[in-house]
Amino acid sequence: MGHERHPTVRGFRFAGVTAGLKDSGRPDLGLILADRVVPTSAVLTRNRVRAAPVQLAAQRLEQGRARAVLVNSGSANACTGKPGLEAARETTQAVAEALDLKKEAVLPASTGVIGAPLSVGRILDAVPSLVADLSPDGVGRFAEAIRTTDRGPKIAFIQVDAGRGEKATVLGVAKGAGMIHPSLATTLAFVVTDAPMSGAFLNRSLRQAADETFNAATVDGETSTNDAIFAMASGALDAEQIRGSDAVAKRFRGALVDVLGELARSVVRDGEGARKLVRLEVVGAPSQDAARKVAERVARSLLVKTAVHGGDPNWGRIVAAAGMADVAFEPDQVEVRIGTTVVCEKGVAVSGAEGDAARAMAADEYPIRLKLGSGKGKAHYWLCDIGHDYVTLNSEYTT
Amino acid sequence: MGHERHPTVRGFRFAGVTAGLKDSGRPDLGLILADRVVPTSAVLTRNRVRAAPVQLAAQRLEQGRARAVLVNSGSANACTGKPGLEAARETTQAVAEALDLKKEAVLPASTGVIGAPLSVGRILDAVPSLVADLSPDGVGRFAEAIRTTDRGPKIAFIQVDAGRGEKATVLGVAKGAGMIHPSLATTLAFVVTDAPMSGAFLNRSLRQAADETFNAATVDGETSTNDAIFAMASGALDAEQIRGSDAVAKRFRGALVDVLGELARSVVRDGEGARKLVRLEVVGAPSQDAARKVAERVARSLLVKTAVHGGDPNWGRIVAAAGMADVAFEPDQVEVRIGTTVVCEKGVAVSGAEGDAARAMAADEYPIRLKLGSGKGKAHYWLCDIGHDYVTLNSEYTT
C-alpha cells in the first residue's frame, strides 16, 4: 500500500480550493469529478438527525449513479432546516452548471460547525476556481480541503491485478479525528476505482468493507449527523467487468478493505489527544454478531480507554465492559490477552502477568484479545485511548 | 430531608470497623443487623459478570427475607472464581455464628479492587469487634466503612406520616463516586425503614424507586460487577401494614424516591473530577420508554459531558446524541432549553441565545430540557461532567 503524493485513478479528476468557510483561511472546498456518469454508492450516517447534504445525497443516490461529489469543510450544514437543504441544492447546482452536468449528478457532503448556515455565497464565488483546479493528480489538494482537526491529509491507495495484465487502482481519501465540535467530529471518506463493475457489486462491496473497517473503529463512540463514505467506479480500466464470485472480485474487495481499513485506523490514531492504537479482538462468542456487540461495548468503554491511556493492564475493566454487552457467556471461561501475555484465564487473574502486560501497553500500537469460550463468533474493533487532550479540546471549544 | 449525624431506625443496628482490607487503614467492614428476620429486597447489577457476593446475595434473597448485610470495601471479590464464592460464604457464616443467626440470613456485598482474592482471615479476625460495634446510632460508622473514593459518607433520611400519629423513617446509605478502578466504581446503597409492609410491597417499591433514581443517573455509563441496592423493612413501627393503594403507601414510595434520589445525585456529584450536576429532562417522546432511551443516550454522550465541563452551550451535541438513541422523532420539531434559555427551536439555532445559555451553564447545577415533539413520553436523567480529574484518576491508577 502506498502513500504517494499524487496518485491518479483513470476516469477521475480532483480539486481543492479556499472558499473562505474556515476562519483559518485554509482550503475548505473540494470536488471529485468522474469523466462520465458512473456507478456510485454511499454508506451514510445512522444518526436520525441527518445533515442537509446527507439528506440530499441519499435522495440523489437512489439511482446509484453520479458524476461528482462536492465537499466542504468549515460548516456541517446540519440542524439548518429547509434553508439548509436549499443551500445544498444551490451549491451543487452551481457546480453542475459550471461543468454542464445534470444537477442530480452532483452529490453534496459537508463537515464543520453544526447549526450555522452554510455560506452559499462564498461557495458560489469559489466554484469557478474549483472547477479550474480540477486535475487527475489533484487528490492531495482535495484531501487538504476536506480536513478539519486532522493532523494531516489522509490518503491511501493500492493496486490489484485485474486480469489481462492490467492493474486496477483503489484510492481513498478521508477526514476525521474524533471530536472537537459534533461535526468536526464527522468522518468522511471517498474511495474511487477505475475497475469496471456494476452499481450493485460496488454497493455490496462498499457495505461489507465499511462494516469491517469504519464501522469497527471508534474514537469516542459518537456518530455524527454528517458521517458518510462514498464510492465511485469509473470503469476506465481496460479489463473485464468484475463479477461477484471471480478471483478479481476477491482481490478488489480485499483492496477495498485494505484502503478503508488504513483510512479508518488513521482516523482512530488521529483521535484528539490519542497516543495509542489498540486492535481489540473478540473470539469464542456465540455468533459473529455477538462478538461484534462485545467488541463494540469494550472498545467504547471509557474505563477501558483511560486504562489504555495510562498503560494500566486492568483486565477487570475489559471483562466488566463485556458483561454489559447483552451477550450470553460464562464469566469463568473468559481469557484476556494483552499483547502476547495472558492476564486472565478461566475468569480469574493470572498471577505475575501484570509486568509483561504493562510492558506491552507501553507500545504505541498493540493487540488485546478477549476470548469468551462460548462459541466460534469473532470480531475486531480499533480503538484509541482517551486522554487529557481530548478533554481539553472538547471542553474548551466555544461555539 | 435531613442529614443528621446519627439518625436511627427502629429495629436496626449498624456497625463499621477496620479489618485491614484497605492499604489506607481506614474503616472497611460494615454491618446492618435487623432485630429479627425481616422483608428484604435488592436490585442487583445487570452486568453478566457478577461478583461472588452478588451471586450469593441473589441466591439468599430468593426467600425475600434476611437479618443482616455484611459489607466490605477494599476488595470487590469479583472475577475470583469458586474461591471467591467460598470466601463470601465463609465471611457471612462467621457473622451468622457470632450473632447466632442462620447463615442464609446474612447477605454479602463488596466493593474494591477487582480480581484480587478477599482477605478472609482479616475479616474473620474483625468479626468480634464488628459485632461489638453494633448500635442503633452506628449508621455514621457504617457509612464510613463502605466508602472507597467518595468525598464523604453518603446518608439521607426522611420521615413520613404513617397514620395513628406515627412517623415512619426511611434511611439510606450509599457509596459510589465514578471510577478509579472498575469496582471502586461500584455503587452500593442500603435503605432501611421501620414501616410495616409485605416483602412483595417492599420489592415493588424498591424497583420503581431504583428506576427513577439510581437507574436514571450516570457518571460515565459503566455498570460494575458489584452494583447493588438493598432494602429492609423492620416493621418495628406501631402502624398498620402499608398496602399498595393507600395514602401511606404513596407517601412511603415518595420518601423512598426522595432518599434514593438524594443518594444517587450525591454519587453523580461525587463523580471523579465532576464539578457540574445536570438534570436532563426529555419530553415529547413517543413513549416513556423512548424518552428514557433518549435521555440515557444523551446523558452518556462523552461529547455532551465534555461540553458541560467546559460550559459550552453546544446544543448540536445534544441533538446529535439523541439521534443515535434508536427512537423515532422529527429532527425539525426538536427544542433544546439550557437553564431557562431556548437555544434550539424547530431543530434550528435560536440566534443570540448562546450568551444566556452559557451563563446558565456557569452554575454548579442546572437543568437541560430536550423536547422531541413526537408524543407525551417523558423521562429524566442525572449526569455530571467529565473533566481532567477523571482522566488523571483513571489513567494513572496502577493495578
Coordinates of C-alpha atoms in Angstrom, one line a residue, chain A residues 10-11 36 159-169 193-196 234-242 248:
Chain A
R10 CA -8.2 6.7 -14.6
G11 CA -11.5 8.5 -15.1
R36 CA -18.8 10.3 -17.2
Q159 CA -3.3 -1.6 -6.9
V160 CA -4.6 -5.1 -7.7
D161 CA -4.3 -7.5 -10.6
A162 CA -7.5 -7.0 -12.7
G163 CA -6.6 -9.7 -15.3
R164 CA -5.3 -9.1 -18.9
G165 CA -2.1 -7.8 -17.3
E166 CA -4.0 -4.7 -16.1
K167 CA -3.8 -3.2 -12.6
A168 CA -6.9 -1.7 -11.0
T169 CA -6.4 1.2 -8.6
T193 CA -11.5 3.0 -8.5
D194 CA -11.0 2.5 -12.2
A195 CA -12.1 -1.1 -12.1
P196 CA -15.3 -1.8 -14.2
S234 CA -15.2 4.8 -13.3
G235 CA -14.7 1.5 -15.2
A236 CA -12.0 3.4 -17.2
L237 CA -9.6 0.4 -16.8
D238 CA -9.5 -1.8 -19.9
A239 CA -10.5 -5.0 -18.1
E240 CA -13.5 -7.3 -17.8
Q241 CA -16.3 -6.3 -15.6
I242 CA -15.8 -7.6 -12.1
V248 CA -10.6 -10.4 -9.3

